[in-house]
C-alpha cells in the first residue's frame, strides 16, 4: 500500500509484475494449467524453480 501525495489521501495498492524465463512451451502450458485449475501453491513452487528475468510495477 502506498499513500497519496504528501501522505494524504487514499492509499493505493501497488502491484508488481514478475517475468520468468521458461525452458520450453510445455513449461508455459503447465504454468497456465496450474493457474486456471487454482493450484496456486504448486504454481508458486514451479515459479521458484524458474529463472527470474525482471520485475516492474504493473500498469493497471
mmCIF file of C-alpha atoms in Angstrom, residues 33-56:
data_model
loop_
_atom_site.group_PDB
_atom_site.id
_atom_site.type_symbol
_atom_site.label_atom_id
_atom_site.label_comp_id
_atom_site.label_asym_id
_atom_site.label_seq_id
_atom_site.Cartn_x
_atom_site.Cartn_y
_atom_site.Cartn_z
ATOM 1 C CA UNK A 33 -2.911 -25.157 -16.292
ATOM 2 C CA UNK A 34 -1.865 -24.795 -12.659
ATOM 3 C CA UNK A 35 -3.170 -21.219 -12.560
ATOM 4 C CA UNK A 36 -6.543 -21.938 -14.135
ATOM 5 C CA UNK A 37 -7.084 -25.093 -12.060
ATOM 6 C CA UNK A 38 -6.467 -22.891 -8.975
ATOM 7 C CA UNK A 39 -3.418 -24.865 -7.825
ATOM 8 C CA UNK A 40 -1.598 -21.711 -6.803
ATOM 9 C CA UNK A 41 0.723 -23.381 -4.277
ATOM 10 C CA UNK A 42 2.051 -25.718 -6.971
ATOM 11 C CA UNK A 43 2.376 -22.766 -9.356
ATOM 12 C CA UNK A 44 4.416 -20.779 -6.813
ATOM 13 C CA UNK A 45 6.691 -23.790 -6.289
ATOM 14 C CA UNK A 46 7.141 -24.107 -10.060
ATOM 15 C CA UNK A 47 7.928 -20.388 -10.461
ATOM 16 C CA UNK A 48 10.581 -20.557 -7.725
ATOM 17 C CA UNK A 49 12.460 -23.137 -9.824
ATOM 18 C CA UNK A 50 12.412 -20.892 -12.913
ATOM 19 C CA UNK A 51 14.884 -18.091 -13.658
ATOM 20 C CA UNK A 52 13.508 -14.614 -12.861
ATOM 21 C CA UNK A 53 14.372 -12.181 -15.633
ATOM 22 C CA UNK A 54 12.912 -8.942 -14.339
ATOM 23 C CA UNK A 55 10.195 -7.305 -12.237
ATOM 24 C CA UNK A 56 8.402 -3.994 -12.559
#
